[in-house]
Amino acid sequence: MKAVHLFCFVAVSIGCSFTSSSRGAAPDASPIDFARDVRPILSKHCFACHGPDRNGQDTELRLDVRDSALEHAIQPNSAESSELMQRITADDAELRMPPATSKIPPLNDQQIDVLRRWIDGGAAYTTHWAYRPIQKPNPPVVDDVAWARNPIDAFVRAENALRQVEQAAPADAHVLARRISLDLLGLPPDRQTVDDYIRQPSDATYEQLVDSLLASPHFGERMAVLWLDLVRFADTCGYHGDQHRELDVYRDYVIDSFNHNRPFDQFTIQQLAGDLLPDASTETQIASGYNRLLQTTEEGGAQPKEYRAIYDADRVRNVSTVWLGTTLGCAQCHDHKFDPFTTRDFYRMAAVFADVGEVEVGRQVENLELPTDEQRQEMARLNDAIAIAKQATVGDSPSEAAQQRLKELEGELGKLRATIRKTLVTQAVPRRTTRILPRGNWLDESGEVVDAAIPAVFQPVTGEQIECNSRLDFARWLVSDGNPLTPRVFVNHLWRVMFGTGLVTTAEDFGAQGSYPTHPMLLDWLAGEFRDSGWNVKHLLKLIAMSRVYQQSSDIDALSLQHDPFNRWLNRQHRYRLEAEFVRDNALAVSGLLKPEIGGASVKPYQPDGYWAQLNFPKRTYRADDGDRQYRRGLYTYWCRTFLHPSLVAFDAPSREECTARRTRSNTPLQALVLLNDPSYVEAARALTDLVLGDPPTQNGEDDHARIKWAFERVLFRAATPPELEVVQRVLNEQRARYRSSPGDARSLLRVGQQPDFKGDDLAAAEAAAWMSAMRVMLNLHETITRS
């Protein structure tokens, strides 16, 4: 039986309740919604055998298609007469569904009740929420008009009013200033900015602060971390040898795009098909480097056909996750078990990229050279000189001097070209034949030859089919009104930037196995606003930043902790640890070490000796950078896929072998050890100590408490509490006693990184080392590495 795709629209009541523990089950008082309440249950317990995958079905029953379900298993308005209910409640293990042999857990009483109420109510099916066309809803009227500053507030407040849930108080001014800076820049604010805002914490001054942050060149750096995770950017190719490759120019393109607020539709098209644009430029060629970000192999013995299949699958997985929020990669070997994607859809999307020129397996990749004007002029001069020198070597007996001169000039040219920045770009070639690989087997060429196309579920039910004859066609479709997923998926990422988690918590999966939106109408309003604004990223982020919802305190009371521990209702702000790069950036910034240069080649921070010992083919030695390059932002850290920098690993940075739509947030003892012992943080503590002992104004001479208070203001942008003063003072006194008795240990501690040798006597060295130990504690505080 053919699947019947019902493109109908259902208005989701603003009063629909959602709890952190009831996904797939609605409270008795609320109406049953198929997409929110029923489909998740069927997807988890039934679709593996009775879902979209035709090859996995033991019967004709399709519970994802209403016609099939009504024909075989469901009698609308009568749960008691429906075989579905009889099977899931059967006492006989031979009759009960799902069968015990399937290893799928049985339905619980709450889930059974949801299905019973749904069937008794008519067993209505609706299109999966993520695939419905975006219809921008009107913001609801709320009980507290003064509180709701913009539509975001209205959507959140309307739902919480029905739940009788109060919103949190506004965050303190210093908390909000630090929060918005960390969210938009990945850096703490400067002290003057915070002081200016605290003196006059009005809506107008806050808006000025937001505007200044969005205009900062560091905004692009912060957003690049999000994007580079999604598109799996790295400095190495992965797989066997994990060799180096040139792609940092692409990273600069991403930073520049966010800084200049390039519309997201243009940003998309340039990356997928920048080389095919009628007005293609060097910039759009650089953008097309997206198609080369996947893992590749340079092993000479690898099978070319095998790796073409691997590359095709990699590109399909990434594009479908980044722009569509789907797990289309699951359809590589069989039709998707839970979502309406077929194996044919998978290979037709792979065919979109059949014109991307691949370097043959085992050969070094070709790069686009990007010389500066000065380098271009010098190359022209050397090429002219080489041409003249070659003429001097023509003849029966060219002089040794002429040959030596030619050799010297060619050497100079080689050295010059080695300094030119290079990057991988896409070069279109005649399209390769793409066929369905049965069970994903690259050796089996019996499958049907297919052309490029978008997934069938997105084709109009009636009317002309959407053409997809090239990467450019496909890229334009991704950001067209006919595709409802791209705006929903990306605004969910933008929400995650500002709240730490998306309105759809499974940012990588908007399908049947993913999470239902906590605020579906808000998500659609944001998606519609994003599209209507011309895909304006800064506009949407400012809207979120200016909302009362965003500006709430993250403090939690006992009642909220009991009823909404994961803050799904948004009656407060989220509190969470900074991402790996920003943990280090924050330490460098508050210590005064951070070098704010934007863009450029990747850098190598301090790393444990021998960490790359097993990195072979070829053997490589890690040499930490010196000078200012050692203090650049974590975004620019050399990203070695198989041996990612251990400090990044400790704080859950991904290897970027695959798309990472949301990072893990762990809390481990290893993180504390990194903060205490990694040379980057130890050196930051030394630099912070120099500031504490040198710059802070004090009212009582060399008063310890005055300096500790200054350190709290410097690191946390708030005053220290009396208990905190006592704790740090105790650490300081203990360390003073230790280092006064061991001055050699004091000098050893102070001799870290690139900091100058300490010039004072032993007593002064002990004092500096004691303060340095106290500053290590400051940089290790939970609050220091947390965004509140």
Coordinates of C-alpha atoms in Angstrom, one line a residue, residues 197-724:
Y197 CA 25.3 49.3 32.5
I198 CA 25.1 48.8 36.3
R199 CA 25.0 52.6 36.8
Q200 CA 22.0 52.8 34.5
P201 CA 20.4 49.4 34.0
S202 CA 17.5 50.5 31.7
D203 CA 15.9 48.9 28.7
A204 CA 17.6 51.6 26.5
T205 CA 21.1 51.0 27.9
Y206 CA 20.7 47.3 27.7
E207 CA 19.6 47.6 24.0
Q208 CA 22.7 49.7 23.4
L209 CA 24.8 46.9 25.0
V210 CA 23.2 44.2 22.8
D211 CA 23.8 46.3 19.7
S212 CA 27.4 46.9 20.6
L213 CA 28.0 43.1 21.1
L214 CA 26.3 42.2 17.8
A215 CA 28.6 44.8 16.1
S216 CA 31.7 43.3 17.7
P217 CA 34.1 41.3 15.4
H218 CA 34.1 38.7 18.1
F219 CA 30.4 37.9 17.4
G220 CA 31.4 36.1 14.3
E221 CA 33.9 34.0 16.2
R222 CA 31.3 32.9 18.7
M223 CA 28.8 32.0 16.0
A224 CA 31.6 30.2 14.1
V225 CA 32.0 27.7 16.9
L226 CA 28.3 26.7 16.5
W227 CA 28.6 26.4 12.7
L228 CA 32.0 24.6 12.6
D229 CA 30.5 21.9 14.9
L230 CA 27.6 21.5 12.5
V231 CA 29.7 21.2 9.3
R232 CA 32.5 19.1 11.0
F233 CA 35.3 21.5 10.3
A234 CA 38.8 20.3 11.2
D235 CA 42.4 20.9 10.2
T236 CA 43.0 17.2 9.4
C237 CA 41.4 14.8 7.1
G238 CA 40.6 12.0 9.6
Y239 CA 40.6 8.3 8.9
H240 CA 43.9 6.5 8.7
G241 CA 46.7 9.0 8.7
D242 CA 44.6 12.1 9.7
Q243 CA 46.9 14.2 7.6
H244 CA 46.9 18.0 7.6
R245 CA 44.9 20.0 5.0
E246 CA 44.4 23.6 4.3
L247 CA 40.9 24.9 5.3
D248 CA 41.3 27.8 7.7
V249 CA 40.3 30.3 5.0
Y250 CA 36.9 28.7 5.1
R251 CA 36.7 29.4 8.8
D252 CA 37.5 33.0 8.1
Y253 CA 34.7 33.1 5.6
V254 CA 32.3 31.8 8.3
I255 CA 33.4 34.4 10.8
D256 CA 33.1 37.2 8.2
S257 CA 29.7 36.0 7.2
F258 CA 28.3 36.2 10.7
N259 CA 30.0 39.5 11.4
H260 CA 28.6 41.1 8.2
N261 CA 25.2 39.5 8.9
R262 CA 25.1 37.7 5.6
P263 CA 21.6 36.5 5.1
F264 CA 21.4 32.8 6.0
D265 CA 19.9 31.9 2.6
Q266 CA 22.9 33.4 0.8
F267 CA 25.2 31.7 3.4
T268 CA 23.6 28.4 2.5
I269 CA 23.7 28.7 -1.2
Q270 CA 27.3 30.0 -1.3
Q271 CA 28.5 27.0 0.7
L272 CA 26.7 24.3 -1.2
A273 CA 27.0 25.8 -4.7
G274 CA 29.3 28.9 -4.5
D275 CA 31.3 27.6 -7.5
L276 CA 28.1 27.3 -9.6
L277 CA 26.7 30.8 -9.1
P278 CA 26.5 33.0 -12.2
D279 CA 28.5 35.6 -10.4
A280 CA 30.9 33.2 -8.6
S281 CA 33.8 35.0 -6.9
T282 CA 36.8 34.0 -4.9
E283 CA 34.7 34.4 -1.8
T284 CA 32.0 32.1 -3.0
Q285 CA 34.6 29.6 -4.1
I286 CA 36.0 29.7 -0.6
A287 CA 32.5 29.1 0.7
S288 CA 32.2 26.1 -1.5
G289 CA 34.9 24.5 0.6
Y290 CA 32.0 23.3 2.7
N291 CA 31.8 20.3 0.3
R292 CA 35.3 19.4 1.1
L293 CA 35.0 19.4 4.9
L294 CA 34.2 15.7 5.2
Q295 CA 36.7 13.1 6.3
T296 CA 38.8 11.8 3.5
T297 CA 41.6 9.3 3.1
E298 CA 45.0 9.6 1.6
E299 CA 45.9 5.9 2.1
G300 CA 47.3 4.6 -1.1
G301 CA 45.7 1.1 -0.7
A302 CA 42.1 2.4 -0.2
Q303 CA 39.5 1.4 -2.8
P304 CA 38.3 4.5 -4.8
K305 CA 34.8 3.2 -5.3
E306 CA 34.4 2.3 -1.6
Y307 CA 35.4 5.8 -0.5
R308 CA 33.2 7.5 -3.1
A309 CA 30.3 5.7 -1.5
I310 CA 31.6 6.7 2.0
Y311 CA 31.9 10.3 0.9
D312 CA 28.4 10.3 -0.7
A313 CA 26.9 9.0 2.6
D314 CA 28.9 11.5 4.7
R315 CA 27.6 14.4 2.6
V316 CA 24.0 13.2 2.8
R317 CA 24.2 12.8 6.6
N318 CA 25.6 16.2 7.1
V319 CA 23.4 18.2 4.8
S320 CA 20.3 16.5 6.1
T321 CA 21.3 17.1 9.7
V322 CA 22.5 20.7 9.3
W323 CA 19.7 22.1 7.2
L324 CA 16.8 19.6 7.6
G325 CA 17.3 18.3 11.1
T326 CA 16.7 14.8 9.9
T327 CA 18.5 11.4 10.2
L328 CA 18.3 10.7 6.5
G329 CA 21.6 8.7 6.9
C330 CA 19.5 5.9 8.4
A331 CA 18.1 5.3 4.9
Q332 CA 21.5 4.3 3.4
C333 CA 20.8 0.6 3.7
H334 CA 17.0 0.4 4.1
D335 CA 14.0 2.7 4.2
H336 CA 14.0 4.8 7.4
K337 CA 12.4 2.9 10.3
F338 CA 10.6 5.9 11.7
D339 CA 10.5 8.8 9.3
P340 CA 9.1 9.0 5.7
F341 CA 12.4 8.7 3.9
T342 CA 13.3 5.9 1.6
T343 CA 16.6 4.5 0.4
R344 CA 15.8 6.0 -3.0
D345 CA 15.6 9.4 -1.2
F346 CA 19.0 8.9 0.3
Y347 CA 20.7 8.1 -3.0
R348 CA 18.9 10.8 -4.9
M349 CA 20.2 13.3 -2.4
A350 CA 23.7 11.8 -2.8
A351 CA 23.3 12.4 -6.6
V352 CA 23.0 16.1 -5.9
F353 CA 26.8 16.0 -5.1
A354 CA 27.8 13.8 -8.0
D355 CA 29.5 16.7 -9.7
V356 CA 31.8 17.5 -6.8
G357 CA 35.4 16.8 -8.0
E358 CA 37.1 14.3 -5.7
V359 CA 40.8 13.9 -5.5
E360 CA 41.7 10.3 -6.3
V361 CA 42.3 8.2 -3.2
G362 CA 46.0 8.2 -2.2
R363 CA 46.8 11.5 -3.8
Q364 CA 47.3 14.9 -2.1
V365 CA 44.5 17.3 -2.5
E366 CA 44.5 20.3 -4.8
N367 CA 44.3 23.8 -3.2
L368 CA 43.2 27.2 -4.3
E369 CA 46.1 29.7 -3.7
L370 CA 45.1 33.0 -2.2
P371 CA 48.1 35.3 -2.5
T372 CA 48.1 38.8 -1.2
D373 CA 48.7 41.7 -3.6
E374 CA 52.3 41.9 -2.4
Q375 CA 52.8 38.2 -2.9
R376 CA 51.2 38.3 -6.3
Q377 CA 53.6 41.1 -7.4
E378 CA 56.6 39.2 -6.0
M379 CA 55.6 36.0 -7.8
A380 CA 55.3 38.0 -11.1
R381 CA 58.7 39.4 -10.5
L382 CA 60.3 36.0 -9.8
N383 CA 58.5 34.4 -12.7
D384 CA 59.9 37.1 -15.1
A385 CA 63.4 36.6 -13.6
I386 CA 63.1 32.9 -14.0
A387 CA 62.1 33.2 -17.6
I388 CA 65.2 35.4 -18.3
A389 CA 67.4 33.0 -16.3
K390 CA 66.2 30.0 -18.3
Q391 CA 67.2 31.7 -21.5
A392 CA 70.7 32.1 -20.2
T393 CA 70.9 28.3 -19.6
V394 CA 70.0 27.5 -23.3
G395 CA 72.8 26.4 -25.5
D396 CA 75.4 23.7 -25.7
S397 CA 77.4 24.8 -22.7
P398 CA 75.5 27.1 -20.3
S399 CA 77.6 28.6 -17.6
E400 CA 77.6 27.2 -14.1
A401 CA 76.7 30.7 -12.8
A402 CA 73.6 30.9 -15.0
Q403 CA 72.4 27.5 -13.8
Q404 CA 73.0 28.4 -10.2
R405 CA 71.1 31.7 -10.6
L406 CA 68.1 29.8 -12.0
K407 CA 68.2 27.4 -9.1
E408 CA 68.3 30.2 -6.6
L409 CA 65.3 32.0 -8.2
E410 CA 63.3 28.8 -8.4
G411 CA 64.1 28.3 -4.7
E412 CA 62.9 31.8 -3.8
L413 CA 59.7 31.1 -5.7
G414 CA 59.1 27.9 -3.9
K415 CA 59.7 29.5 -0.5
L416 CA 57.3 32.3 -1.5
R417 CA 54.5 29.9 -2.6
A418 CA 54.9 28.0 0.7
T419 CA 53.8 31.2 2.6
I420 CA 50.7 31.7 0.5
R421 CA 47.4 30.8 2.1
K422 CA 45.6 28.0 0.4
T423 CA 42.2 26.4 0.8
L424 CA 40.2 23.5 -0.5
V425 CA 37.3 24.5 -2.8
T426 CA 34.7 22.7 -4.9
Q427 CA 35.5 22.1 -8.5
A428 CA 32.5 20.9 -10.6
V429 CA 33.2 17.9 -12.9
P430 CA 30.9 15.9 -15.2
R431 CA 28.3 14.2 -13.0
R432 CA 29.1 10.7 -11.9
T433 CA 26.5 8.0 -12.2
T434 CA 24.7 7.4 -8.9
R435 CA 22.8 4.2 -8.2
I436 CA 21.1 2.7 -5.2
L437 CA 23.5 0.4 -3.4
P438 CA 21.5 -2.6 -2.1
R439 CA 22.0 -2.7 1.6
G440 CA 24.6 0.0 1.2
N441 CA 27.0 -2.4 -0.4
W442 CA 29.4 -0.5 -2.7
L443 CA 30.4 -3.7 -4.5
D444 CA 26.8 -4.4 -5.6
E445 CA 26.1 -2.5 -8.8
S446 CA 22.7 -4.0 -9.5
G447 CA 20.8 -1.1 -8.0
E448 CA 18.7 1.4 -10.0
V449 CA 20.5 4.5 -11.4
V450 CA 18.9 7.6 -9.9
D451 CA 19.0 11.3 -10.6
A452 CA 19.3 14.1 -8.1
A453 CA 16.1 15.0 -6.2
I454 CA 14.8 16.3 -2.9
P455 CA 13.1 13.7 -0.6
A456 CA 9.7 12.7 -2.0
V457 CA 7.9 13.7 1.2
F458 CA 8.7 17.3 0.4
Q459 CA 7.3 17.2 -3.2
P460 CA 3.9 18.8 -3.6
V461 CA 1.1 16.2 -3.5
T462 CA -0.4 17.8 -6.6
G463 CA 1.1 20.1 -9.2
E464 CA 4.5 20.4 -10.8
Q465 CA 7.4 18.5 -9.1
I466 CA 10.3 20.5 -7.7
E467 CA 13.3 20.2 -10.0
C468 CA 16.7 19.5 -8.6
N469 CA 19.1 19.2 -11.4
S470 CA 22.2 20.7 -9.6
R471 CA 23.7 21.6 -6.3
L472 CA 22.5 25.1 -7.0
D473 CA 18.9 24.0 -7.4
F474 CA 19.1 21.9 -4.2
A475 CA 20.6 24.8 -2.2
R476 CA 17.9 27.2 -3.4
W477 CA 15.2 24.6 -2.4
L478 CA 16.7 24.3 1.1
V479 CA 16.0 28.0 1.7
S480 CA 12.7 28.2 -0.3
D481 CA 9.2 28.6 1.1
G482 CA 8.6 25.0 0.0
N483 CA 11.0 23.7 2.7
P484 CA 9.7 24.2 6.2
L485 CA 12.6 22.6 8.0
T486 CA 15.5 24.9 7.4
P487 CA 14.1 27.9 9.2
R488 CA 12.8 25.8 12.0
V489 CA 16.1 24.0 12.4
F490 CA 18.3 27.0 12.4
V491 CA 16.2 29.2 14.7
N492 CA 16.3 26.3 17.1
H493 CA 20.1 26.5 17.0
L494 CA 19.9 30.3 17.6
W495 CA 17.6 29.7 20.6
R496 CA 20.2 27.2 21.8
V497 CA 22.9 29.9 21.6
M498 CA 20.8 32.0 24.0
F499 CA 19.4 29.4 26.3
G500 CA 21.8 26.5 26.1
T501 CA 19.1 24.1 24.8
G502 CA 16.7 24.3 21.9
L503 CA 12.9 24.6 21.9
V504 CA 13.5 21.2 20.2
T505 CA 16.0 19.5 22.5
T506 CA 17.0 17.0 19.9
A507 CA 18.5 19.6 17.6
E508 CA 19.8 16.9 15.3
D509 CA 16.5 15.1 14.9
F510 CA 13.2 16.8 14.1
G511 CA 11.8 13.4 13.1
A512 CA 9.5 11.0 14.9
Q513 CA 12.2 9.9 17.3
G514 CA 13.1 13.4 18.2
S515 CA 11.6 15.6 20.9
Y516 CA 8.4 17.5 20.4
P517 CA 8.9 21.3 20.7
T518 CA 8.4 22.6 24.1
H519 CA 6.7 25.7 22.6
P520 CA 5.6 24.7 19.0
M521 CA 3.8 28.0 18.3
L522 CA 6.8 30.0 19.4
L523 CA 9.1 27.9 17.2
D524 CA 6.9 28.6 14.2
W525 CA 6.7 32.3 15.0
L526 CA 10.5 32.5 15.2
A527 CA 10.9 30.5 12.0
G528 CA 8.4 32.7 10.2
E529 CA 10.0 35.9 11.6
F530 CA 13.5 34.6 10.5
R531 CA 12.3 34.0 7.0
D532 CA 10.3 37.2 6.7
S533 CA 13.3 39.3 8.0
G534 CA 15.4 38.1 5.0
W535 CA 17.1 35.3 7.0
N536 CA 18.6 38.0 9.3
V537 CA 20.6 36.2 12.1
K538 CA 21.4 39.3 14.1
H539 CA 17.7 40.4 14.0
L540 CA 16.5 37.2 15.5
L541 CA 19.2 37.1 18.2
K542 CA 18.4 40.6 19.2
L543 CA 14.7 39.8 19.5
I544 CA 15.6 36.9 21.8
A545 CA 18.1 39.0 23.8
M546 CA 15.5 41.8 24.3
S547 CA 12.8 39.5 25.6
R548 CA 11.9 39.3 29.2
V549 CA 12.2 35.6 29.0
Y550 CA 15.9 35.9 28.2
Q551 CA 16.5 38.5 30.8
Q552 CA 15.1 36.4 33.7
S553 CA 17.2 35.2 36.6
S554 CA 18.5 31.6 36.5
D555 CA 17.8 31.2 40.2
I556 CA 15.6 28.2 40.9
D557 CA 13.2 27.6 43.8
A558 CA 12.2 24.3 45.3
L559 CA 8.8 24.3 43.6
S560 CA 10.3 24.8 40.1
L561 CA 12.9 22.2 40.8
Q562 CA 10.2 19.7 41.6
H563 CA 7.8 20.4 38.8
D564 CA 10.1 21.6 36.0
P565 CA 13.7 20.6 36.8
F566 CA 14.8 20.9 33.1
N567 CA 13.2 24.3 32.7
R568 CA 11.0 23.3 29.8
W569 CA 8.5 25.9 30.7
L570 CA 11.0 28.8 30.6
N571 CA 9.9 30.4 33.8
R572 CA 13.6 31.2 34.4
Q573 CA 16.9 31.3 32.5
H574 CA 19.2 28.3 32.1
R575 CA 22.5 27.9 33.9
Y576 CA 25.2 25.8 32.3
R577 CA 29.0 25.4 31.8
L578 CA 30.7 27.3 29.0
E579 CA 31.7 25.4 25.9
A580 CA 35.3 24.1 25.8
E581 CA 36.8 27.0 23.8
F582 CA 35.1 29.6 25.9
V583 CA 36.3 28.1 29.2
R584 CA 39.9 28.9 28.0
D585 CA 38.9 32.1 26.3
N586 CA 37.4 33.4 29.6
A587 CA 40.6 32.6 31.5
L588 CA 42.8 34.3 29.0
A589 CA 40.5 37.3 28.9
V590 CA 40.2 38.0 32.6
S591 CA 43.9 37.5 33.0
G592 CA 44.7 40.0 30.3
L593 CA 46.5 37.4 28.1
L594 CA 44.0 37.1 25.3
K595 CA 45.1 38.4 21.9
P596 CA 42.0 39.5 20.0
E597 CA 43.2 39.2 16.4
I598 CA 40.5 37.9 14.1
G599 CA 41.0 35.1 11.6
G600 CA 44.1 33.5 10.3
A601 CA 45.8 30.2 10.5
S602 CA 45.2 27.6 13.2
V603 CA 47.3 27.8 16.4
K604 CA 48.7 25.2 18.7
P605 CA 48.3 25.9 22.5
Y606 CA 50.4 24.1 25.1
Q607 CA 49.8 20.3 24.9
P608 CA 51.3 17.4 26.9
D609 CA 54.5 16.0 25.5
G610 CA 54.1 12.8 23.6
Y611 CA 50.3 13.2 23.0
W612 CA 50.9 12.8 19.2
A613 CA 53.3 9.9 19.6
Q614 CA 50.9 7.5 17.9
L615 CA 50.0 9.8 15.1
N616 CA 51.7 8.2 12.1
F617 CA 51.7 8.3 8.3
P618 CA 53.6 10.6 8.4
K619 CA 55.0 10.9 11.9
R620 CA 54.4 14.3 13.4
T621 CA 55.7 16.4 16.2
Y622 CA 53.5 18.9 18.0
R623 CA 55.3 22.2 18.6
A624 CA 53.3 24.7 20.7
D625 CA 53.2 28.2 19.3
D626 CA 55.0 31.0 20.9
G627 CA 54.5 34.8 21.1
D628 CA 51.0 36.2 20.7
R629 CA 49.7 33.1 18.8
Q630 CA 49.8 31.2 22.1
Y631 CA 47.0 33.4 23.5
R632 CA 44.6 33.4 20.6
R633 CA 41.0 32.2 21.0
G634 CA 40.1 28.5 21.3
L635 CA 38.2 28.7 18.0
Y636 CA 41.6 28.8 16.2
T637 CA 43.0 25.8 18.0
Y638 CA 44.5 23.2 15.6
W639 CA 41.6 20.7 15.2
C640 CA 43.2 17.2 14.8
R641 CA 40.4 14.8 14.5
T642 CA 42.0 11.6 15.9
F643 CA 44.1 13.5 18.6
L644 CA 42.0 16.5 19.5
H645 CA 43.7 18.8 22.0
P646 CA 43.1 17.0 25.4
S647 CA 41.8 20.2 27.1
L648 CA 39.1 20.5 24.5
V649 CA 38.3 16.8 24.9
A650 CA 38.0 17.2 28.7
F651 CA 35.3 19.9 28.2
D652 CA 33.4 17.9 25.6
A653 CA 34.5 19.5 22.4
P654 CA 33.7 17.1 19.5
S655 CA 36.2 15.5 17.2
R656 CA 34.1 16.8 14.3
E657 CA 34.2 13.5 12.5
E658 CA 30.5 13.9 12.2
C659 CA 28.0 16.7 12.5
T660 CA 27.6 17.8 16.1
A661 CA 24.2 19.6 16.6
R662 CA 24.6 19.8 20.4
R663 CA 27.5 19.1 22.6
T664 CA 27.6 16.9 25.6
R665 CA 27.9 18.8 28.9
S666 CA 29.7 16.6 31.4
N667 CA 31.0 17.3 34.8
T668 CA 34.1 15.3 35.6
P669 CA 37.1 15.5 38.0
L670 CA 39.3 15.7 34.9
Q671 CA 37.9 19.1 34.1
A672 CA 39.1 20.4 37.5
L673 CA 42.5 18.9 36.9
V674 CA 42.7 20.7 33.5
L675 CA 41.9 24.0 35.1
L676 CA 44.5 23.5 37.8
N677 CA 47.3 22.1 35.8
D678 CA 47.0 22.8 32.1
P679 CA 49.8 25.4 31.4
S680 CA 47.3 27.7 29.7
Y681 CA 45.3 28.1 32.9
V682 CA 48.4 28.1 35.2
E683 CA 49.9 30.9 33.0
A684 CA 46.6 32.7 33.1
A685 CA 46.7 32.5 36.9
R686 CA 50.3 34.0 36.8
A687 CA 49.1 36.9 34.6
L688 CA 46.1 37.5 36.8
T689 CA 48.4 37.5 39.8
D690 CA 50.5 40.2 38.2
L691 CA 47.4 42.3 37.8
V692 CA 46.2 41.7 41.4
L693 CA 49.6 42.6 42.9
G694 CA 50.2 45.5 40.5
D695 CA 47.0 47.3 39.4
P696 CA 44.0 47.1 41.8
P697 CA 43.3 50.2 43.8
T698 CA 43.2 49.6 47.5
Q699 CA 41.9 51.7 50.4
N700 CA 44.0 50.1 53.1
G701 CA 47.5 49.8 51.7
E702 CA 48.4 46.3 50.8
D703 CA 45.2 44.8 52.3
D704 CA 44.5 41.2 51.3
H705 CA 40.8 41.6 51.3
A706 CA 40.9 44.6 49.0
R707 CA 42.9 42.6 46.5
I708 CA 40.6 39.5 46.8
K709 CA 37.6 41.8 46.2
W710 CA 39.3 43.2 43.2
A711 CA 39.9 39.7 41.8
F712 CA 36.2 38.8 42.3
E713 CA 35.2 41.9 40.4
R714 CA 37.7 41.1 37.7
V715 CA 36.8 37.4 37.2
L716 CA 33.1 37.2 38.2
F717 CA 32.0 40.9 37.8
R718 CA 30.5 40.9 41.3
A719 CA 31.4 41.6 44.9
A720 CA 32.8 38.8 47.0
T721 CA 30.7 37.6 49.9
P722 CA 32.2 37.5 53.5
P723 CA 32.4 33.6 53.4
E724 CA 34.2 33.8 50.1

